[in-house]
Tab-separated table of C-alpha atoms in Angstrom:
chain	number	residue	atom	x	y	z
E	1	MET	CA	99.703	-47.828	114.623
E	2	LEU	CA	103.048	-47.443	116.132
E	3	GLN	CA	105.220	-49.664	114.052
E	4	ASN	CA	108.685	-48.617	113.051
E	5	LEU	CA	108.698	-47.794	109.610
E	6	THR	CA	111.634	-47.024	107.879
E	7	LYS	CA	110.008	-45.679	104.381
E	8	HIS	CA	108.958	-42.107	104.099
E	9	ARG	CA	105.893	-43.038	102.105
E	10	TYR	CA	104.516	-45.092	104.807
E	11	ARG	CA	105.347	-42.802	107.647
E	12	LEU	CA	103.525	-39.925	105.910
E	13	ILE	CA	100.513	-42.383	104.904
E	14	ARG	CA	100.535	-43.330	108.728
E	15	GLU	CA	100.020	-39.669	109.863
E	16	GLN	CA	97.124	-38.968	107.283
E	17	LYS	CA	95.599	-41.901	108.750
E	18	ILE	CA	95.873	-40.930	112.423
E	19	ASN	CA	94.849	-37.863	111.613
E	20	GLY	CA	91.658	-38.893	109.840
E	21	LEU	CA	91.268	-41.044	113.267
E	22	LEU	CA	91.765	-38.019	114.851
E	23	GLU	CA	89.300	-36.031	113.170
E	24	GLN	CA	86.480	-38.668	113.268
E	25	ILE	CA	86.480	-38.838	117.068
E	26	GLN	CA	86.217	-35.053	117.101
E	27	SER	CA	83.749	-35.041	115.084
E	28	ARG	CA	81.434	-37.692	116.504
E	29	SER	CA	82.138	-36.118	120.102
E	30	LYS	CA	80.793	-33.112	118.543
E	31	HIS	CA	77.899	-35.506	117.442
E	32	LEU	CA	77.377	-36.899	121.093
E	33	LEU	CA	77.337	-33.738	123.176
E	34	ASP	CA	75.362	-31.853	120.596
E	35	LEU	CA	72.761	-34.650	121.748
E	36	GLU	CA	73.587	-34.656	125.261
E	37	THR	CA	72.485	-30.923	125.257
E	38	ASP	CA	69.976	-31.168	122.846
E	39	ALA	CA	71.268	-28.130	120.545
E	40	LEU	CA	68.664	-28.896	117.801
E	41	GLY	CA	65.831	-29.281	119.806
E	42	LEU	CA	64.827	-32.624	118.892
E	43	ARG	CA	64.540	-34.489	122.230
E	44	ALA	CA	62.327	-31.957	123.429
E	45	LYS	CA	59.884	-32.429	119.947
E	46	GLU	CA	60.130	-36.098	120.827
E	47	SER	CA	59.016	-36.018	123.923
E	48	ALA	CA	55.787	-33.560	123.193
E	49	ALA	CA	55.344	-35.885	120.473
E	50	MET	CA	55.122	-39.203	123.007
E	51	ALA	CA	53.533	-37.371	125.657
E	52	ASP	CA	50.594	-36.563	123.454
E	53	GLY	CA	49.817	-39.714	121.828
E	54	GLY	CA	51.190	-42.022	124.617
E	55	PHE	CA	52.603	-45.124	122.797
E	56	ASP	CA	51.501	-44.416	119.561
E	57	GLU	CA	54.554	-42.402	118.389
E	58	PHE	CA	56.827	-45.184	119.981
E	59	TYR	CA	54.983	-48.315	117.758
E	60	ALA	CA	55.243	-46.068	114.682
E	61	ARG	CA	58.732	-45.630	114.844
E	62	LEU	CA	59.617	-48.937	115.639
E	63	GLY	CA	57.323	-50.299	112.725
E	64	SER	CA	59.560	-47.798	110.103
E	65	ILE	CA	62.506	-49.409	111.321
E	66	GLY	CA	61.061	-52.935	110.969
E	67	ASN	CA	60.041	-52.142	107.043
E	68	TYR	CA	63.607	-50.975	106.226
E	69	HIS	CA	65.260	-53.930	107.401
E	70	ARG	CA	62.386	-56.172	105.377
E	71	ARG	CA	63.363	-53.786	102.278
E	72	ASN	CA	67.232	-54.832	102.840
E	73	PRO	CA	67.420	-58.178	104.326
E	74	GLU	CA	71.158	-58.512	103.212
E	75	LEU	CA	72.403	-55.626	104.693
E	76	VAL	CA	75.594	-55.993	106.684
E	77	VAL	CA	76.894	-53.828	109.259
E	78	ARG	CA	80.667	-53.912	109.570
E	79	PRO	CA	82.027	-53.718	113.038
E	80	PRO	CA	84.549	-50.715	113.501
E	81	GLU	CA	86.918	-53.111	114.997
E	82	LEU	CA	87.407	-54.683	112.002
E	83	ASP	CA	89.146	-51.524	110.635
E	84	PHE	CA	91.173	-51.161	113.774
E	85	LEU	CA	92.527	-54.772	113.431
E	86	LYS	CA	94.295	-53.483	109.874
E	87	TYR	CA	96.831	-51.139	112.032
E	88	LYS	CA	98.341	-53.872	114.044
E	89	HIS	CA	100.250	-55.251	110.789
E	90	ASN	CA	103.529	-53.534	109.486
E	91	PRO	CA	102.952	-52.853	105.829
E	92	GLU	CA	106.696	-52.958	105.331
E	93	GLU	CA	106.600	-56.310	106.941
E	94	ALA	CA	103.768	-57.534	104.430
E	95	ASP	CA	105.915	-56.228	101.503
E	96	GLU	CA	108.608	-58.499	102.454
E	97	LYS	CA	106.239	-61.533	102.577
E	98	ARG	CA	104.824	-60.549	99.159
E	99	ARG	CA	108.604	-60.373	97.776
E	100	ALA	CA	108.924	-63.770	99.099
E	101	ARG	CA	105.672	-65.464	97.937
E	102	ALA	CA	106.620	-64.037	94.469
E	103	ALA	CA	110.121	-65.723	94.800
E	104	ARG	CA	108.808	-68.840	95.649
E	105	GLU	CA	105.988	-68.930	92.913
E	106	LEU	CA	108.761	-67.877	90.334
E	107	ALA	CA	111.051	-70.833	91.897
E	108	SER	CA	107.924	-73.454	91.478
E	109	ALA	CA	107.344	-72.468	88.572
E	110	GLN	CA	110.810	-73.186	86.921
E	111	GLY	CA	111.251	-76.353	88.621
E	112	GLU	CA	114.657	-75.042	90.602
E	113	ASP	CA	112.624	-75.970	93.698
E	114	PRO	CA	110.270	-78.746	93.389
E	115	ALA	CA	109.507	-78.928	97.274
E	116	ALA	CA	108.601	-75.108	97.031
E	117	ASP	CA	104.800	-74.578	97.453
E	118	VAL	CA	102.583	-72.012	98.002
E	119	VAL	CA	101.261	-73.624	101.467
E	120	GLY	CA	100.257	-70.810	103.771
E	121	ASP	CA	100.257	-68.151	101.707
E	122	GLU	CA	97.015	-67.336	102.681
E	123	GLU	CA	98.909	-65.960	106.101
E	124	ASP	CA	101.049	-63.613	103.627
E	125	GLU	CA	98.003	-61.831	102.288
E	126	THR	CA	98.139	-59.586	105.555
E	127	GLU	CA	95.587	-56.704	105.044
E	128	THR	CA	97.352	-53.490	106.195
E	129	PHE	CA	96.123	-49.873	106.629
E	130	ILE	CA	97.497	-49.218	103.285
E	131	ASP	CA	96.122	-49.899	100.106
E	132	GLU	CA	96.384	-49.005	96.781
E	133	ALA	CA	93.982	-45.592	97.179
E	134	ASP	CA	96.352	-44.600	99.785
E	135	GLU	CA	99.246	-44.872	97.143
E	136	ARG	CA	97.253	-43.061	94.587
E	137	GLU	CA	96.180	-40.214	96.441
E	138	LEU	CA	99.520	-39.604	98.050
E	139	GLU	CA	101.045	-39.519	94.507
E	140	THR	CA	98.852	-36.969	93.906
E	141	MET	CA	98.982	-35.055	96.850
E	142	PHE	CA	102.312	-33.606	96.123
E	143	SER	CA	104.187	-31.897	93.379
E	144	GLY	CA	107.259	-33.113	91.761
E	145	GLU	CA	109.581	-30.640	93.276
E	146	GLU	CA	108.020	-31.372	96.674
E	147	ARG	CA	109.165	-35.484	96.878
E	148	PHE	CA	106.218	-36.342	99.362
E	149	GLY	CA	106.930	-33.668	101.702
E	150	ARG	CA	110.648	-33.753	102.139
E	151	TYR	CA	110.872	-30.134	100.192
E	152	VAL	CA	109.078	-27.211	99.540
E	153	ASP	CA	107.951	-25.748	96.283
E	154	LEU	CA	107.976	-22.106	96.200
E	155	ASN	CA	108.191	-21.606	92.074
E	156	GLU	CA	104.903	-19.903	92.054
E	157	GLN	CA	105.565	-17.577	94.839
E	158	HIS	CA	108.791	-16.606	93.325
E	159	ASP	CA	107.015	-15.636	90.153
E	160	LEU	CA	104.921	-13.157	92.458
E	161	TYR	CA	107.909	-11.993	94.106
E	162	LEU	CA	109.479	-10.692	90.525
E	163	ASN	CA	106.185	-8.937	89.831
E	164	ILE	CA	106.458	-6.840	93.034
E	165	LYS	CA	107.867	-3.186	92.511
E	166	ASP	CA	111.420	-2.636	93.230
E	167	ALA	CA	111.725	-6.220	94.411
E	168	ARG	CA	115.309	-7.588	94.018
E	169	ARG	CA	115.565	-9.839	91.210
E	170	LEU	CA	116.786	-13.305	93.017
E	171	THR	CA	117.690	-16.330	91.425
E	172	TYR	CA	114.896	-19.326	93.148
E	173	LEU	CA	118.024	-20.382	94.917
E	174	GLU	CA	118.293	-16.922	96.416
E	175	TYR	CA	114.665	-16.527	97.187
E	176	LEU	CA	114.501	-19.447	99.510
E	177	ALA	CA	117.255	-18.262	101.508
E	178	GLU	CA	115.432	-14.178	101.931
E	179	PHE	CA	112.107	-14.458	101.408
E	180	ALA	CA	111.097	-14.303	104.843
E	181	LYS	CA	113.003	-10.949	104.863
E	182	PHE	CA	110.186	-8.607	104.272
E	183	ALA	CA	112.184	-5.400	105.873
E	184	ASP	CA	114.161	-5.436	102.600
E	185	ILE	CA	111.195	-4.579	100.398
E	186	PRO	CA	110.439	-0.921	100.538
E	187	ARG	CA	107.133	0.188	101.942
E	188	LYS	CA	106.093	2.000	98.830
E	189	SER	CA	106.094	-1.437	97.035
E	190	LYS	CA	103.731	-2.718	99.839
E	191	ASP	CA	100.809	-2.373	97.612
E	192	ALA	CA	97.702	-5.236	96.639
E	193	LYS	CA	100.393	-7.377	94.456
E	194	TYR	CA	102.653	-7.502	97.947
E	195	VAL	CA	99.311	-8.538	99.582
E	196	GLU	CA	98.489	-11.265	96.780
E	197	TYR	CA	101.871	-12.398	97.346
E	198	LEU	CA	101.697	-12.855	101.036
E	199	SER	CA	98.236	-14.549	101.241
E	200	SER	CA	99.993	-17.128	98.466
E	201	LEU	CA	102.912	-18.090	100.631
E	202	ARG	CA	100.356	-18.337	103.912
E	203	ALA	CA	97.910	-20.603	101.967
E	204	TYR	CA	100.706	-22.785	100.529
E	205	PHE	CA	102.517	-22.991	103.831
E	206	GLU	CA	99.175	-24.129	105.645
E	207	GLY	CA	98.414	-26.301	102.822
E	208	PHE	CA	101.604	-27.840	102.845
E	209	PHE	CA	101.406	-28.394	106.755
E	210	ALA	CA	97.981	-30.122	105.939
E	211	ARG	CA	99.622	-32.648	103.461
E	212	SER	CA	103.267	-33.147	105.084
E	213	MET	CA	102.934	-32.771	108.630
E	214	PRO	CA	99.187	-33.642	109.411
E	215	LEU	CA	99.808	-34.138	113.131
E	216	PHE	CA	101.299	-30.700	113.718
E	217	ASN	CA	99.148	-28.472	115.969
E	218	LEU	CA	99.449	-25.354	113.718
E	219	ALA	CA	96.227	-23.670	115.093
E	220	GLN	CA	98.143	-23.331	118.554
E	221	ALA	CA	101.272	-22.321	116.544
E	222	ALA	CA	99.069	-19.365	114.913
E	223	ARG	CA	97.775	-18.365	118.349
E	224	GLU	CA	101.106	-18.435	120.286
E	225	SER	CA	102.292	-16.166	117.394
E	226	ARG	CA	99.078	-13.740	117.525
E	227	ALA	CA	99.806	-13.172	121.103
E	228	VAL	CA	103.779	-12.412	120.745
E	229	PHE	CA	102.523	-10.003	117.792
E	230	GLU	CA	100.058	-8.203	119.696
E	231	ALA	CA	102.507	-7.572	122.377
E	232	GLU	CA	104.866	-6.489	120.140
E	233	TRP	CA	102.758	-4.361	118.105
E	234	LYS	CA	101.140	-2.272	121.207
E	235	PRO	CA	103.910	0.491	121.541
E	236	ALA	CA	104.153	1.130	117.543
E	237	ALA	CA	100.164	0.891	116.931
E	238	ALA	CA	99.542	4.733	117.351
E	239	SER	CA	102.131	5.740	114.974
E	240	ALA	CA	100.697	7.297	111.664
E	241	GLY	CA	102.738	8.055	108.600
E	242	ASP	CA	103.586	11.770	108.552
E	243	LEU	CA	103.060	12.131	105.052
E	244	PHE	CA	99.718	10.381	104.493
E	245	CYS	CA	96.611	12.554	103.575
E	246	ALA	CA	93.872	11.239	105.177
E	247	ALA	CA	91.106	12.683	103.346
E	248	CYS	CA	92.368	11.634	99.981
E	249	LYS	CA	93.502	8.416	101.524
E	250	ARG	CA	97.473	8.639	99.573
E	251	GLU	CA	100.739	8.221	101.132
E	252	PHE	CA	103.559	10.528	99.787
E	253	GLU	CA	107.152	9.879	99.912
E	254	LYS	CA	108.808	13.838	99.828
E	255	GLU	CA	107.810	16.368	102.197
E	256	THR	CA	107.662	18.840	98.987
E	257	THR	CA	104.976	16.660	97.142
E	258	PHE	CA	103.011	16.267	100.365
E	259	ALA	CA	102.957	19.978	100.934
E	260	ALA	CA	102.149	20.479	97.281
E	261	HIS	CA	99.516	18.205	97.644
E	262	MET	CA	97.688	19.683	100.964
E	263	GLY	CA	97.593	22.773	99.144
E	264	SER	CA	96.382	21.905	95.883
E	265	ARG	CA	92.592	22.268	94.585
E	266	LYS	CA	92.033	18.704	94.360
E	267	HIS	CA	92.888	18.139	97.921
E	268	GLN	CA	90.196	21.034	98.884
E	269	LYS	CA	87.458	19.380	96.896
E	270	THR	CA	87.931	16.386	98.696
E	271	VAL	CA	87.797	17.744	101.947
E	272	GLU	CA	84.452	19.731	101.245
E	273	ARG	CA	83.339	16.604	99.789
E	274	LEU	CA	83.865	14.592	102.945
E	275	ALA	CA	82.140	17.282	105.043
E	276	LYS	CA	78.823	17.338	102.980
E	277	GLU	CA	78.815	13.863	103.378
E	278	SER	CA	78.983	13.785	106.857
E	279	GLY	CA	76.018	16.257	107.115
E	280	GLY	CA	78.396	18.796	109.163
E	281	GLY	CA	80.862	21.152	108.802
E	282	ALA	CA	84.936	21.080	109.420
E	283	ALA	CA	84.425	18.958	112.736
E	284	ALA	CA	82.639	16.057	110.487
E	285	ALA	CA	85.000	16.381	107.657
E	286	GLU	CA	88.124	15.885	110.382
E	287	HIS	CA	85.894	13.198	112.082
E	288	ALA	CA	85.980	11.709	108.494
E	289	GLN	CA	89.586	11.703	107.921
E	290	GLN	CA	90.383	10.350	111.432
E	291	ARG	CA	88.303	7.293	110.410
E	292	ASN	CA	90.284	7.111	107.226
E	293	ILE	CA	93.755	7.068	109.206
E	294	GLU	CA	92.193	4.314	111.215
E	295	GLN	CA	91.512	2.370	108.480
E	296	LYS	CA	95.046	2.565	106.960
E	297	GLN	CA	96.168	1.291	110.779
E	298	ALA	CA	94.212	-1.379	110.368
E	299	ALA	CA	95.437	-2.594	107.390
E	300	GLU	CA	99.213	-1.795	108.166
E	301	ARG	CA	98.259	-4.125	111.300
E	302	GLU	CA	97.005	-6.412	109.417
E	303	LEU	CA	99.714	-6.532	106.675
E	304	ALA	CA	102.205	-6.662	109.713
E	305	TRP	CA	100.701	-9.846	111.148
E	306	LEU	CA	100.523	-11.442	107.813
E	307	GLU	CA	104.172	-10.880	107.611
E	308	ARG	CA	105.103	-12.102	111.283
E	309	LEU	CA	102.632	-15.201	110.525
E	310	VAL	CA	104.368	-16.072	107.258
E	311	GLN	CA	107.869	-15.631	109.318
E	312	ARG	CA	106.694	-18.283	111.866
E	313	TYR	CA	105.774	-20.592	109.384
E	314	ALA	CA	109.429	-20.511	107.872
E	315	GLU	CA	110.956	-20.949	111.011
E	316	ILE	CA	109.116	-24.017	111.714
E	317	LEU	CA	109.903	-25.336	108.227
E	318	ALA	CA	113.724	-24.286	108.629
E	319	ASP	CA	115.240	-27.577	108.007
E	320	LYS	CA	112.631	-28.496	105.169
E	321	ILE	CA	113.730	-25.362	103.307
E	322	GLN	CA	117.201	-25.653	104.018
E	323	ASP	CA	116.996	-29.230	102.826
E	324	THR	CA	115.336	-27.698	99.491
E	325	ARG	CA	118.061	-24.951	98.784
E	326	SER	CA	120.735	-28.022	99.091
E	327	ASN	CA	118.513	-30.134	96.813
E	328	VAL	CA	118.205	-27.108	94.435
E	329	GLN	CA	121.783	-27.041	94.261
E	330	ARG	CA	122.190	-30.846	93.646
E	331	ARG	CA	119.852	-30.891	90.898
E	332	GLN	CA	121.342	-27.826	89.098
E	333	ALA	CA	124.687	-30.115	88.563
E	334	LEU	CA	122.399	-32.966	87.153
E	335	THR	CA	121.765	-33.863	83.542
E	336	GLU	CA	118.315	-34.243	82.260
E	337	HIS	CA	118.532	-38.042	82.111
E	338	GLU	CA	119.723	-38.149	85.964
E	339	ARG	CA	116.705	-36.005	86.534
E	340	ALA	CA	114.534	-38.189	84.893
E	341	GLN	CA	115.640	-41.566	86.570
E	342	GLU	CA	115.326	-39.769	89.833
E	343	GLN	CA	111.790	-39.256	89.450
E	344	LEU	CA	111.105	-42.834	88.676
E	345	ASP	CA	112.864	-43.615	91.951
E	346	ASP	CA	110.224	-44.335	94.474
E	347	GLU	CA	112.524	-43.725	97.508
E	348	PRO	CA	115.430	-42.011	96.418
E	349	GLU	CA	116.655	-40.824	99.509
E	350	GLN	CA	115.576	-42.845	102.091
E	351	LEU	CA	118.943	-43.570	103.663
E	352	GLY	CA	118.923	-39.805	104.326
E	353	ASP	CA	115.432	-38.897	105.789
E	354	ASP	CA	115.591	-38.800	109.359
E	355	ASP	CA	118.389	-39.642	112.239
E	356	ASP	CA	115.817	-42.255	113.911
E	357	ASP	CA	115.670	-44.740	110.914
E	358	GLN	CA	116.201	-47.927	111.545
E	359	GLY	CA	116.987	-49.116	107.468
E	360	GLU	CA	120.105	-49.925	106.007
E	361	GLN	CA	123.092	-47.248	106.936
E	362	LEU	CA	125.194	-46.068	104.436
E	363	TYR	CA	128.626	-47.718	104.714
E	364	ASN	CA	131.581	-44.945	103.926
E	365	PRO	CA	134.395	-46.092	105.491
E	366	LEU	CA	136.545	-44.017	103.410
E	367	ASN	CA	134.385	-40.898	103.540
E	368	LEU	CA	133.895	-40.549	100.197
E	369	PRO	CA	131.967	-37.619	98.501
E	370	LEU	CA	128.319	-38.746	97.882
E	371	GLY	CA	127.374	-38.718	94.001
E	372	TRP	CA	123.700	-37.471	92.735
E	373	ASP	CA	121.972	-40.319	93.888
E	374	GLY	CA	122.850	-39.680	97.296
E	375	LYS	CA	125.547	-42.953	97.091
E	376	PRO	CA	129.462	-42.982	97.713
E	377	ILE	CA	131.380	-41.990	94.352
E	378	PRO	CA	133.270	-45.333	93.096
E	379	PHE	CA	136.954	-45.108	94.506
E	380	TRP	CA	138.552	-45.043	90.914
E	381	LEU	CA	136.485	-41.541	90.189
E	382	TYR	CA	137.414	-40.249	93.432
E	383	LYS	CA	141.548	-41.000	92.767
E	384	LEU	CA	140.758	-39.783	88.905
E	385	HIS	CA	139.407	-36.064	89.809
E	386	GLY	CA	142.124	-36.096	92.799
E	387	LEU	CA	139.246	-35.579	95.211
E	388	GLY	CA	141.756	-36.462	97.906
E	389	VAL	CA	144.243	-33.551	97.551
E	390	LYS	CA	142.545	-30.781	99.539
E	391	PHE	CA	142.958	-27.038	98.925
E	392	GLU	CA	142.480	-24.450	101.264
E	393	CYS	CA	142.100	-20.923	100.635
E	394	GLU	CA	142.773	-17.951	102.861
E	395	ILE	CA	141.023	-15.445	100.798
E	396	CYS	CA	137.363	-17.392	101.406
E	397	GLY	CA	137.829	-18.024	104.836
E	398	ASN	CA	140.136	-20.684	105.131
E	399	THR	CA	137.547	-23.175	103.242
E	400	VAL	CA	138.362	-26.339	102.147
E	401	TYR	CA	138.299	-27.477	98.756
E	402	ARG	CA	138.783	-31.535	97.009
E	403	GLY	CA	140.477	-31.696	94.302
E	404	ARG	CA	142.251	-29.165	91.806
E	405	LYS	CA	139.144	-28.957	89.642
E	406	ALA	CA	136.931	-27.438	92.357
E	407	PHE	CA	139.912	-25.083	93.644
E	408	GLU	CA	140.578	-23.639	90.080
E	409	ARG	CA	136.610	-23.087	89.688
E	410	HIS	CA	136.010	-21.363	92.782
E	411	PHE	CA	138.402	-18.710	91.717
E	412	GLN	CA	135.230	-17.299	89.425
E	413	GLU	CA	132.855	-17.867	91.784
E	414	PRO	CA	131.358	-14.688	93.253
E	415	ARG	CA	132.250	-15.418	96.899
E	416	HIS	CA	136.034	-15.324	96.050
E	417	ALA	CA	135.375	-12.268	93.782
E	418	THR	CA	133.531	-10.313	96.958
E	419	ASN	CA	136.394	-11.129	99.290
E	420	MET	CA	138.526	-10.229	96.436
E	421	ARG	CA	136.862	-6.762	96.555
E	422	ARG	CA	136.952	-6.530	100.312
E	423	LEU	CA	140.592	-6.700	100.293
E	424	GLY	CA	140.741	-3.765	97.869
E	425	ILE	CA	141.999	-5.768	94.956
E	426	PRO	CA	140.208	-6.710	91.306
E	427	ASN	CA	139.878	-9.918	90.790
E	428	THR	CA	141.778	-10.177	87.582
E	429	ARG	CA	143.269	-13.161	85.723
E	430	GLN	CA	146.578	-11.976	86.976
E	431	PHE	CA	145.376	-13.225	90.775
E	432	HIS	CA	144.019	-16.247	89.532
E	433	GLY	CA	145.569	-19.770	91.422
E	434	VAL	CA	146.622	-17.069	94.432
E	435	ALA	CA	145.246	-18.253	97.885
E	436	SER	CA	146.997	-16.551	100.159
E	437	ILE	CA	146.043	-12.730	101.315
E	438	GLU	CA	149.341	-12.205	101.848
E	439	GLU	CA	150.118	-12.965	98.446
E	440	ALA	CA	147.679	-11.337	97.106
E	441	LEU	CA	148.239	-7.749	98.440
E	442	GLY	CA	152.208	-8.255	97.499
E	443	LEU	CA	151.687	-8.899	93.996
E	444	TRP	CA	148.822	-6.423	94.044
E	445	GLU	CA	151.569	-3.506	95.171
E	446	ARG	CA	154.156	-4.750	93.147
E	447	ILE	CA	151.706	-4.469	89.840
E	448	GLN	CA	150.642	-1.171	91.030
E	449	ARG	CA	154.392	-0.236	91.463
E	450	ASP	CA	154.927	-1.649	87.534
E	451	LYS	CA	152.300	0.502	86.289
E	452	LYS	CA	153.566	3.434	87.928
E	453	GLN	CA	157.148	2.822	86.767
E	454	THR	CA	155.900	2.150	83.199
E	455	THR	CA	153.889	6.034	83.746
E	456	VAL	CA	157.437	7.407	84.337
E	457	ASN	CA	159.560	5.734	82.037
E	458	ALA	CA	157.135	7.096	78.876
E	459	ASP	CA	158.913	10.105	78.809
E	460	THR	CA	162.387	8.747	78.557
E	461	PHE	CA	161.370	6.028	75.626
E	462	GLU	CA	159.461	8.951	73.500
E	463	GLU	CA	162.335	10.356	71.162
E	464	PHE	CA	162.334	14.064	68.952
E	465	GLU	CA	164.632	15.383	66.399
E	466	ASP	CA	164.776	19.142	66.121
E	467	SER	CA	165.130	21.038	63.003
E	468	GLU	CA	169.299	20.237	62.691
E	469	GLY	CA	168.954	16.498	63.144
E	470	ASN	CA	169.554	16.240	66.992
E	471	VAL	CA	167.394	13.568	68.755
E	472	PHE	CA	166.185	13.918	72.334
E	473	ASN	CA	163.943	12.161	74.356
E	474	LYS	CA	160.835	13.887	75.347
E	475	LYS	CA	161.539	15.469	78.432
E	476	THR	CA	164.651	17.504	77.385
E	477	TYR	CA	162.815	18.341	73.885
E	478	LEU	CA	159.936	20.172	75.846
E	479	ASP	CA	162.180	21.725	78.343
E	480	LEU	CA	164.759	23.403	75.418
E	481	LYS	CA	161.658	24.106	73.258
E	482	ARG	CA	160.059	26.160	76.082
E	483	GLN	CA	163.369	27.949	76.719
E	484	GLY	CA	164.004	28.988	72.887
E	485	LEU	CA	167.397	26.918	72.403
E	486	ILE	CA	166.044	24.880	69.473
């Protein structure tokens, strides 16, 4: 069970198997405990029957057992030890043996090695804990975006988020970075659709834990998060909304609207109806309104707990979510053919799974950038694009870009435009190629100075002619005309 497996698929199947064995141990232990405590009362009934009839009940049951085995003479009981023996063998070593056997058979069939035979092939057919059924189940367990549990797939939740009223319009890449920031969503937008969205996030993460991390103690993490939430919620538990009408169960955004509602005829009718339904007067109506406030507080408490639980799940899966963002960015640069080819690969990113992998290490002595397949790009392509030349942009926080193409492209990206706005400079084409803050500020001052000079010189460049044919510039002409000299 504890072989050092390098393939992500095999490790995942092994964890699923271990989880199944743990659940089997727990169920059988519970069954033995029920038999010990006689939870169903069967032992007491059996003792009473045997006390009344002596050995008649014993021999009757013994005869039924004998009849069952006579009707099923070929019934074979498989010892559980045989199933556990399969866990002693490494599935990766078994794969290597099968490939070696296929190579020997091919060589023998082609006559390249007459001495090659299949003696000892029976030993190569080692039965491991992984079979075809496990492979098929693993194929259907994850979506294509999840890549066998390496990444998360929140596309459905992203669609639900976009349907929330007044929610920010985020792309999927931005959503992966900010989906746990529930404080950014307006309070008035946290309606039934918002609860549905949170429930969908919770259900997905719990299912993802069960599929990709079956040995993770999710219940314990939820209990610890609940304890922290209860401790943090207590000081704010008694606070209620000042603009909440307890009788009508409505919350208002503005005080003027709330005051108008409290004095409306509809509100008074609702208060009178509550008093009649409570069987009393004003005190009963006030008690009913207090009950509505408590229900509202309970709903807010449950909603806050749901938000905290989803945030806790996101904290645990922070590495996988970050890997998902990187994978989404990488896939956006792929062509359709490259995406289809990646789907056909069984282990496209085997070398980058975990730090404890003992498989083949990536050989990259020149520190070349990685391509779409996770391998270093060819050196000729590295030289063709000039990736050995590094360009630094001081405006973007001294970010270094490899190659002229990436450096030129970043001037039109949002990051550079945002930093230019922070300097008070528009990101126009005149500043394309300027990476120094001092140069950008100097160029902006010169542009403003030239613009001001152009405005001043406009009066000098424009000419006017009087009735006698004398030519003046605009400023002189207007001065003489105001004085009545022309």
